[in-house]
Short mmCIF file of C-alpha atoms and ligand atoms in Angstrom, two decimals:
data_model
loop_
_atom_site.label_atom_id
_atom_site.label_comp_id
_atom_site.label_asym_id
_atom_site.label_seq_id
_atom_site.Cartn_x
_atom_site.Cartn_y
_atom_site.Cartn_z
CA UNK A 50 10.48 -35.50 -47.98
CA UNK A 51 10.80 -31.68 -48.32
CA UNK A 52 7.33 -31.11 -48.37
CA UNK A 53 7.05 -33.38 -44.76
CA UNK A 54 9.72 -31.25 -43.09
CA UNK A 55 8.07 -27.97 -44.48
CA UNK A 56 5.11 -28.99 -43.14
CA UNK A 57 7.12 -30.38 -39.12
CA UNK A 58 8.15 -26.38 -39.05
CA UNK A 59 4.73 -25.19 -39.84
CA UNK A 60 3.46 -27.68 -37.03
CA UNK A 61 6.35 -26.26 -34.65
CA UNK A 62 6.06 -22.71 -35.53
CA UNK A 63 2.33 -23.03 -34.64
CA UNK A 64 2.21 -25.22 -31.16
CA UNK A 65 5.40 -22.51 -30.51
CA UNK A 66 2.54 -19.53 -31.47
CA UNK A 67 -0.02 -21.46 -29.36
CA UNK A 68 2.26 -22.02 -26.28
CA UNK A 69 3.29 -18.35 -26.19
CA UNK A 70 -0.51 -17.11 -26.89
CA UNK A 71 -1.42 -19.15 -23.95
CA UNK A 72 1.10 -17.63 -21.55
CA UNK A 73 -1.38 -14.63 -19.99
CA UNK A 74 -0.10 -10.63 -19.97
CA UNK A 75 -0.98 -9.31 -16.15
CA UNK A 76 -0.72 -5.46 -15.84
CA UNK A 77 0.61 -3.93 -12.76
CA UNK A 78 -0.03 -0.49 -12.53
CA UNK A 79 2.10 1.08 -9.73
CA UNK A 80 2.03 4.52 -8.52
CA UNK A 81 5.65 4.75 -7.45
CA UNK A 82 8.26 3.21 -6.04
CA UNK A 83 9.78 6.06 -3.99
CA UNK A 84 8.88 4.30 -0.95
CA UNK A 85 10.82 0.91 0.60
CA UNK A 86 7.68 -1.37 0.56
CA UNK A 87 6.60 -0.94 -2.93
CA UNK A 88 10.00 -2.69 -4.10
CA UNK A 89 8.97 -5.64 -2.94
CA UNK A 90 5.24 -5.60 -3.89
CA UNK A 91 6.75 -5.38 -7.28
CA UNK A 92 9.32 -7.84 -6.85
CA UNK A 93 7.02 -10.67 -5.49
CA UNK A 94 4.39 -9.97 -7.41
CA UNK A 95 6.14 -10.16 -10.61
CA UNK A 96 7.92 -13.31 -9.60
CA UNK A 97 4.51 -14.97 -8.55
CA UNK A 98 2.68 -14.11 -12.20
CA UNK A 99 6.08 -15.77 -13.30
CA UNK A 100 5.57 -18.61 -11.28
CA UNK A 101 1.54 -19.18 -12.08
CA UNK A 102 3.14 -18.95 -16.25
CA UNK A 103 2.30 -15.57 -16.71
CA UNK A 104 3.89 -12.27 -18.51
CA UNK A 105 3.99 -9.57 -15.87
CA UNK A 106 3.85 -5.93 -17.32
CA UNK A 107 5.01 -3.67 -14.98
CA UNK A 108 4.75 0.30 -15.09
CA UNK A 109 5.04 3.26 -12.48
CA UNK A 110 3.45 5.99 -12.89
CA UNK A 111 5.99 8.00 -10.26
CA UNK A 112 2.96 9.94 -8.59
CA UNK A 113 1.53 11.27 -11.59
CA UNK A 114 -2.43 9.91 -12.30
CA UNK A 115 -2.61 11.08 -15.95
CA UNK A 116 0.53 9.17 -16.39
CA UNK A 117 -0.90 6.02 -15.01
CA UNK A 118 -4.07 6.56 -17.47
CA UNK A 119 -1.41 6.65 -20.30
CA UNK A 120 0.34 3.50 -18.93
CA UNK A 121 -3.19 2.22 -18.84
CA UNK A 122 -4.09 2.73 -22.40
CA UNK A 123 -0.23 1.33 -23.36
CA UNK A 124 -0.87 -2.57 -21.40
CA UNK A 125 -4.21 -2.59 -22.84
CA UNK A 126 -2.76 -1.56 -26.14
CA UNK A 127 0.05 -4.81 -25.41
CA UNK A 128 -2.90 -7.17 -24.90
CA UNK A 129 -2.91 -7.39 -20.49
CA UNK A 130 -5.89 -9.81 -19.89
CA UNK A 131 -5.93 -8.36 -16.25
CA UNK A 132 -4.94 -5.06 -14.65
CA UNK A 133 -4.09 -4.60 -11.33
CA UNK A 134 -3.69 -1.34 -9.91
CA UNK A 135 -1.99 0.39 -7.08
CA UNK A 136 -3.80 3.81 -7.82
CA UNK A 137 -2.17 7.39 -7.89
CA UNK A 138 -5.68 9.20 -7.37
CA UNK A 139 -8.59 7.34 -5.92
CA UNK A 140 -10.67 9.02 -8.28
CA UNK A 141 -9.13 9.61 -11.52
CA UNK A 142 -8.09 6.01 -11.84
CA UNK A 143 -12.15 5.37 -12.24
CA UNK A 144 -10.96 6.59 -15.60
CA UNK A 145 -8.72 3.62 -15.68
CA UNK A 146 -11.89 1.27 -14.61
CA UNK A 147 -13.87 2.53 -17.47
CA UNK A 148 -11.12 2.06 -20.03
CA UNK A 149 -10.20 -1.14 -19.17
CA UNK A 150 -14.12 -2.61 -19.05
CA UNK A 151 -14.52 -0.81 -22.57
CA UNK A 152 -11.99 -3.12 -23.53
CA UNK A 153 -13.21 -6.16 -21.66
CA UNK A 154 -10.47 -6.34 -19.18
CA UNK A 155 -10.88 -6.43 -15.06
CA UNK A 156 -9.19 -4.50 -13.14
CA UNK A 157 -8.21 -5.44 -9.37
CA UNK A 158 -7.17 -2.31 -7.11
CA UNK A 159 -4.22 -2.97 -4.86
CA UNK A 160 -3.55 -1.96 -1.84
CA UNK A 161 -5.63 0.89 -2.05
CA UNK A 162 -9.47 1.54 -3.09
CA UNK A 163 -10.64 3.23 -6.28
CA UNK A 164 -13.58 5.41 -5.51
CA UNK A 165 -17.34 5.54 -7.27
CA UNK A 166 -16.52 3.47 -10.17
CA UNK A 167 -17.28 -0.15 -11.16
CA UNK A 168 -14.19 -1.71 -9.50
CA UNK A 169 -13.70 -5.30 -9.85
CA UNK A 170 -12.13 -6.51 -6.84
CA UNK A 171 -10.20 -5.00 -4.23
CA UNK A 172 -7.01 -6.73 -2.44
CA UNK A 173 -5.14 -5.01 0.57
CA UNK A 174 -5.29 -4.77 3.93
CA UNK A 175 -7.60 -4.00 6.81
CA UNK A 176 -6.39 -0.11 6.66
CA UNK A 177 -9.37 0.39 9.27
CA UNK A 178 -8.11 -1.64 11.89
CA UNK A 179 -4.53 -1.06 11.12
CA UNK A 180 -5.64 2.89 12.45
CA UNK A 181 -6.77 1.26 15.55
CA UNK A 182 -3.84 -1.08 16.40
CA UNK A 183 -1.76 2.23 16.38
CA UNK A 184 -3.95 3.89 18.21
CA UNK A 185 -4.92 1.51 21.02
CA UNK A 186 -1.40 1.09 21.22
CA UNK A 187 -0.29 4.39 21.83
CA UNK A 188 -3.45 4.86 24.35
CA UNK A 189 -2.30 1.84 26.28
CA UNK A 190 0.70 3.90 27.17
CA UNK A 191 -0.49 7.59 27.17
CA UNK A 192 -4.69 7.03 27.81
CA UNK A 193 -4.76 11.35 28.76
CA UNK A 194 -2.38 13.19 27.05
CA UNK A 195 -2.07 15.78 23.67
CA UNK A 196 -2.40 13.62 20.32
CA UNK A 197 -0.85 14.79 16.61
CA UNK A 198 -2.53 12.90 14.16
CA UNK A 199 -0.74 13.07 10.84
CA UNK A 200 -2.50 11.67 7.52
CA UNK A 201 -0.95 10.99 4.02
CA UNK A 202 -2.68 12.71 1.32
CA UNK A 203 -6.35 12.75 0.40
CA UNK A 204 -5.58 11.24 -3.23
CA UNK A 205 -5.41 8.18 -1.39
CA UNK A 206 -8.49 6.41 0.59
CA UNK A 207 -6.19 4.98 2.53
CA UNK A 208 -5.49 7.80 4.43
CA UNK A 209 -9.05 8.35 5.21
CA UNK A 210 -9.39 4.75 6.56
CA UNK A 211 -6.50 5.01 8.74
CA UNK A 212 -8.04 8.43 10.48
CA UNK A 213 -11.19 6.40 11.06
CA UNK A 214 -9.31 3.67 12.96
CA UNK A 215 -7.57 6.55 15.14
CA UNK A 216 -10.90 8.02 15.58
CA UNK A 217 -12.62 4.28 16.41
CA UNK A 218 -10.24 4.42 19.06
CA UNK A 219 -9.95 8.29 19.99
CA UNK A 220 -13.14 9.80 20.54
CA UNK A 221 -14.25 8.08 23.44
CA UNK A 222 -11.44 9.30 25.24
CA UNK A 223 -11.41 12.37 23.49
CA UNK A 224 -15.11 12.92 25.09
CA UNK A 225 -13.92 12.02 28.17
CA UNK A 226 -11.60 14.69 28.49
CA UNK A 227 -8.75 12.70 28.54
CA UNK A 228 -7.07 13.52 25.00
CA UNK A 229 -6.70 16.21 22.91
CA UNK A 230 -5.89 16.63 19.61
CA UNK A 231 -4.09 19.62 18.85
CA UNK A 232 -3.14 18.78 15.05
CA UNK A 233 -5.13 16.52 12.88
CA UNK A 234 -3.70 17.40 9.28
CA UNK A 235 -3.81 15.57 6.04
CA UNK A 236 -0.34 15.99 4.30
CA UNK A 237 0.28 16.25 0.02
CA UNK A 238 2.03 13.35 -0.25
CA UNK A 239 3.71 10.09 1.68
CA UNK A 240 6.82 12.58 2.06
CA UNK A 241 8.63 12.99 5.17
CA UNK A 242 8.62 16.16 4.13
CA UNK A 243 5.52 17.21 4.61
CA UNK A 244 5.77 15.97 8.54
CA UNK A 245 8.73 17.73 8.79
CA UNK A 246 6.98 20.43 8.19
CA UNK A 247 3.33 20.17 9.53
CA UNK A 248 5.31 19.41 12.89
CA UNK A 249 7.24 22.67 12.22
CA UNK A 250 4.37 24.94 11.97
CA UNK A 251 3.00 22.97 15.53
CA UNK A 252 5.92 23.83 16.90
CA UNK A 253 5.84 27.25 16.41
CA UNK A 254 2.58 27.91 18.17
CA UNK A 255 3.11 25.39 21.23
CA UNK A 256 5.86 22.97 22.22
CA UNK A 257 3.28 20.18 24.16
CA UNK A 258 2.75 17.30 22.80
CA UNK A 259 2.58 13.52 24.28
CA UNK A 260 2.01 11.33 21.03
CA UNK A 261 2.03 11.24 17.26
CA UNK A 262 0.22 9.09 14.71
CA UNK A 263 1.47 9.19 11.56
CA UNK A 264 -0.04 7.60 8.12
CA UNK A 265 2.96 5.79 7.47
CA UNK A 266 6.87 5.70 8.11
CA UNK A 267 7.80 8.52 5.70
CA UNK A 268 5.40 10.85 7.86
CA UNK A 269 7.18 9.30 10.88
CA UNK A 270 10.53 10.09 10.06
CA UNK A 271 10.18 13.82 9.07
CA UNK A 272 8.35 13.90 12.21
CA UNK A 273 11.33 12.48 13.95
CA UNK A 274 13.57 15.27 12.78
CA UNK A 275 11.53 17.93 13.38
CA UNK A 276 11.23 16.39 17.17
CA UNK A 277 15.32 16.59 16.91
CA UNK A 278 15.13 20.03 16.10
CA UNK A 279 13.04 20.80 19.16
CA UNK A 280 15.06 18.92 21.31
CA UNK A 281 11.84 16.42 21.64
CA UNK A 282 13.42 13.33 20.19
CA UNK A 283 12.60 9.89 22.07
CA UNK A 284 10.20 11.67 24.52
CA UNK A 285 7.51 11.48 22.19
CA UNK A 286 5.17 8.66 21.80
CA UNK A 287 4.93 8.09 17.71
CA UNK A 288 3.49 5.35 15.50
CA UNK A 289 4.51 4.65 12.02
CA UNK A 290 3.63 2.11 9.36
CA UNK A 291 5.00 -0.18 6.48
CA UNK A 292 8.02 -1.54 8.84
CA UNK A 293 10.61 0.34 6.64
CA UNK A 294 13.93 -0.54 8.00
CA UNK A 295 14.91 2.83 8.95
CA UNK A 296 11.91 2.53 10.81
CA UNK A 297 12.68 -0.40 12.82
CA UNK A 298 15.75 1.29 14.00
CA UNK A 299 14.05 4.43 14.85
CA UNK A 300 12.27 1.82 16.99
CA UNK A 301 15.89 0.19 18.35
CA UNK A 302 17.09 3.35 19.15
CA UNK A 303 13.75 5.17 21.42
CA UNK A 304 12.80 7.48 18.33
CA UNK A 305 9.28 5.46 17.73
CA UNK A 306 7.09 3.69 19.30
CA UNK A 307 5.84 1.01 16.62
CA UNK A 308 5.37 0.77 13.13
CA UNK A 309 2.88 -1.51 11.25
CA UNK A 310 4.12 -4.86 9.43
CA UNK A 311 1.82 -5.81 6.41
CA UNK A 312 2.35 -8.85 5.24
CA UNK A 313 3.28 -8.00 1.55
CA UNK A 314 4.06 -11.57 0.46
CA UNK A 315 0.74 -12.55 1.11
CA UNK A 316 -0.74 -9.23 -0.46
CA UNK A 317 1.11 -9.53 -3.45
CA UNK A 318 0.44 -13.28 -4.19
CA UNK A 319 -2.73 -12.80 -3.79
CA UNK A 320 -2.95 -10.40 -6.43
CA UNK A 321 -1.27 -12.44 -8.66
CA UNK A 322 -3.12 -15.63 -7.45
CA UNK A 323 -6.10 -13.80 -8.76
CA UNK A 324 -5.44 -12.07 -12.06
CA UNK A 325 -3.94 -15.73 -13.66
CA UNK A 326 -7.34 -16.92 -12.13
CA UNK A 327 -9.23 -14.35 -13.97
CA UNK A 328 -7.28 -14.64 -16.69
CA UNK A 329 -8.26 -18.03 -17.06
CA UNK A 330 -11.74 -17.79 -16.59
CA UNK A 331 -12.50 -18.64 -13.38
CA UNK A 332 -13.37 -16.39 -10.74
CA UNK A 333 -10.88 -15.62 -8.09
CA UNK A 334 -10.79 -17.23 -4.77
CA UNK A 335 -10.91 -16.03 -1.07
CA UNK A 336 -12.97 -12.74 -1.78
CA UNK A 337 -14.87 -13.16 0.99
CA UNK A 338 -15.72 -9.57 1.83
CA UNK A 339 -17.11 -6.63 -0.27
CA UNK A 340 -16.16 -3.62 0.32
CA UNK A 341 -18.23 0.07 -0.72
CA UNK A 342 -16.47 1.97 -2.97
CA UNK A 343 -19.30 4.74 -3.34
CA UNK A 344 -20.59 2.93 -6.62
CA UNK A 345 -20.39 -0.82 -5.74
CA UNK A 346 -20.05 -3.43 -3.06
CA UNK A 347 -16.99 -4.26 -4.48
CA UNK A 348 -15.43 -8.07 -3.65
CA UNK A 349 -12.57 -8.17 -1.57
CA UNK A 350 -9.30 -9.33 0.49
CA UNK A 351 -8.39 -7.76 3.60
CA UNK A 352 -5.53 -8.90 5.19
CA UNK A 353 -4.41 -8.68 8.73
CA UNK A 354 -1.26 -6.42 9.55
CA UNK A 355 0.16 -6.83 13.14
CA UNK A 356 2.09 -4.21 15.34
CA UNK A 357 6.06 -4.34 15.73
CA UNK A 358 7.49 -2.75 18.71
CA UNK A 359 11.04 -3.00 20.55
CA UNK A 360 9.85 -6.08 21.86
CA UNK A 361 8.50 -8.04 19.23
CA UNK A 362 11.31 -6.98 15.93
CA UNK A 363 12.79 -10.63 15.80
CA UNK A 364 9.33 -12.47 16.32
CA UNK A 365 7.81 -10.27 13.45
CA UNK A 366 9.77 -8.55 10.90
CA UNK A 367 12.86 -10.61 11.23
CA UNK A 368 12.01 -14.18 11.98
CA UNK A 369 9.46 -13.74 8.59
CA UNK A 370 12.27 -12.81 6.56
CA UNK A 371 10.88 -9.45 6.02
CA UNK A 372 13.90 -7.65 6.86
CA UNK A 373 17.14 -8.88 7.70
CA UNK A 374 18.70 -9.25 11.32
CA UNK A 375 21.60 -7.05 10.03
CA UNK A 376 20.14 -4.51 8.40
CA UNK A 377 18.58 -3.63 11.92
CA UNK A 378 21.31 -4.04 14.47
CA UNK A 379 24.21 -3.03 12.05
C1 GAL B 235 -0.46 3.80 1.25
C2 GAL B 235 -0.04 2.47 1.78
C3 GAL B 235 1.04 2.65 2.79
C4 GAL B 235 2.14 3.53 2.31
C5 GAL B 235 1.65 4.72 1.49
C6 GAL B 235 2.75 5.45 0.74
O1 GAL B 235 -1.51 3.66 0.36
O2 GAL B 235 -1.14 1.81 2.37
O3 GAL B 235 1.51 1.37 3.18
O4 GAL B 235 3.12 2.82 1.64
O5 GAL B 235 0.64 4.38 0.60
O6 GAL B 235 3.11 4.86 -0.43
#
């Protein structure tokens, strides 16, 4: 009798072992969180990897790329089956590619691209076309006028991607004659900051300007102030992106034009969709682009982001539960 019930807790023990050996260890690699949107990659990614009966391992690097290698080596070290990667550098996480394939593990870059390396997949957003939808939509307005064109920081492709849209959309009138740009800069970081002051140091050589692109809402609101402090503010055309909610009521009150609404839910479960895929074996689903990264034609997601303007706040942001009616109007 003793020896049966030795033997039930041995049998328990090990379909307990098995059950928990089966549950798959996802890496998420962030850079930081420093900025409103990242919150809730994390959050809904984490609770989708939960969902599909994953372990999420979550880690932020806080804007620091040898950090994130570290963080790297640590999952890997904890057994992660799949790493997926919102990068710090866009070319010293290739060092994070290499790692992980040494130990046989994929890696998926989110949101943003890792450069020259032999990338797995890739799953963000169109950052091409969200350039253009800023542009085109400040052009629509102001088609002849003085144009600011404020970048984030060259560790991230992103930035890059997003001048190309402007520039899609610029140069033609540009070579007409109709727009100038008088500051095309590439800040340090996502900071506002750093708009505050690039905008400064415009300022102090000339006082014209008709619109301003900016890389994201950070940028935008450090431009903002720095339009306060010249007396500019609401006179101004300016775009923004990631729909932060300061943002949105920058756009309430006449302070911005627009901001760009990604749709992070889908971004995020995607992600997630596809590292308990890979995990499992099987080969993710809906990569059906590739995308150059310098070394590879690398597969990829690219999801649609859509403009949100004065108009549009309860149709978009609002009415998708992105950001709450109060948060805006209070
Ligand atoms: C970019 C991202 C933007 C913005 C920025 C700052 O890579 O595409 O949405 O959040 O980073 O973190």
């Amino acid at each position: 009798m003793k020896q049966i019930r030795i033997v039930l807790i041995w049998l328990v023990t090990l379909i307990l072992m098995v059950g928990c050996n089966q549950k798959p260890k996802i890496g998420f690699l962030m850079d930081n969180l420093s900025i409103e949107r990242w919150k809730k990659d994390k959050d809904l990614f984490e609770q989708k990897v939960i969902e599909l009966g994953g372990i999420p391992i979550i880690e932020i690097a806080n804007s620091d790329p040898e950090k994130q290698i570290l963080q790297a080596q640590n999952m890997i070290d904890q057994g992660v089956e799949v790493i997926v990667i919102v990068p710090v550098d866009l070319k010293e996480a290739g060092d994070i590619v290499r790692l992980a394939h040494r130990n046989y593990i994929p890696v998926i870059s989110y949101d943003r691209l890792i450069k020259d390396c032999n990338l797995d997949y890739y799953i963000s957003t169109d950052n091409i076309n969200i350039g253009e939808l800023q542009a085109n939509y400040l052009t629509k307005i102001a088609p002849k006028g003085k144009y600011a064109l404020i970048s984030g920081p060259k560790s991230d492709y992103n930035a890059y991607l997003l001048h190309l849209g402007w520039m899609n959309v610029l140069q033609p009138l540009i070579e007409r004659g109709d727009v100038e740009i008088v500051l095309d800069e590439f800040s340090n970081f996502w900071l506002p900051d750093e708009a505050y002051r690039i905008m400064n140091n415009y300022f102090k050589e000339s006082n014209e300007i008709d619109a301003i692109i900016c890389g994201n809402d950070a940028l935008a609101s450090g431009t903002i102030i720095a339009l306060k402090d010249h007396g500019k503010e609401g006179t101004v055309l300016l775009a923004g992106q990631d729909a932060d909610v300061q943002a949105v009521r920058n756009i309430v009150a006449g302070n911005q034009t627009i901001t760009i609404y990604k749709p992070i839910e889908s971004l995020a479960f995607a992600a997630a969709n596809a590292a308990i895929k890979i995990s499992d074996g099987e080969a993710p689903s809906n990569m059906n682009i590739t995308v150059n990264n310098g070394k590879r034609l690398v597969p990829a997601i690219l999801l649609q982001a859509s403009v949100v303007n004065r108009q549009n706040i309860k149709m978009t942001v609002i009415s998708e539960g992105f950001i709450g009616e109060k948060e805006i109007y209070n």
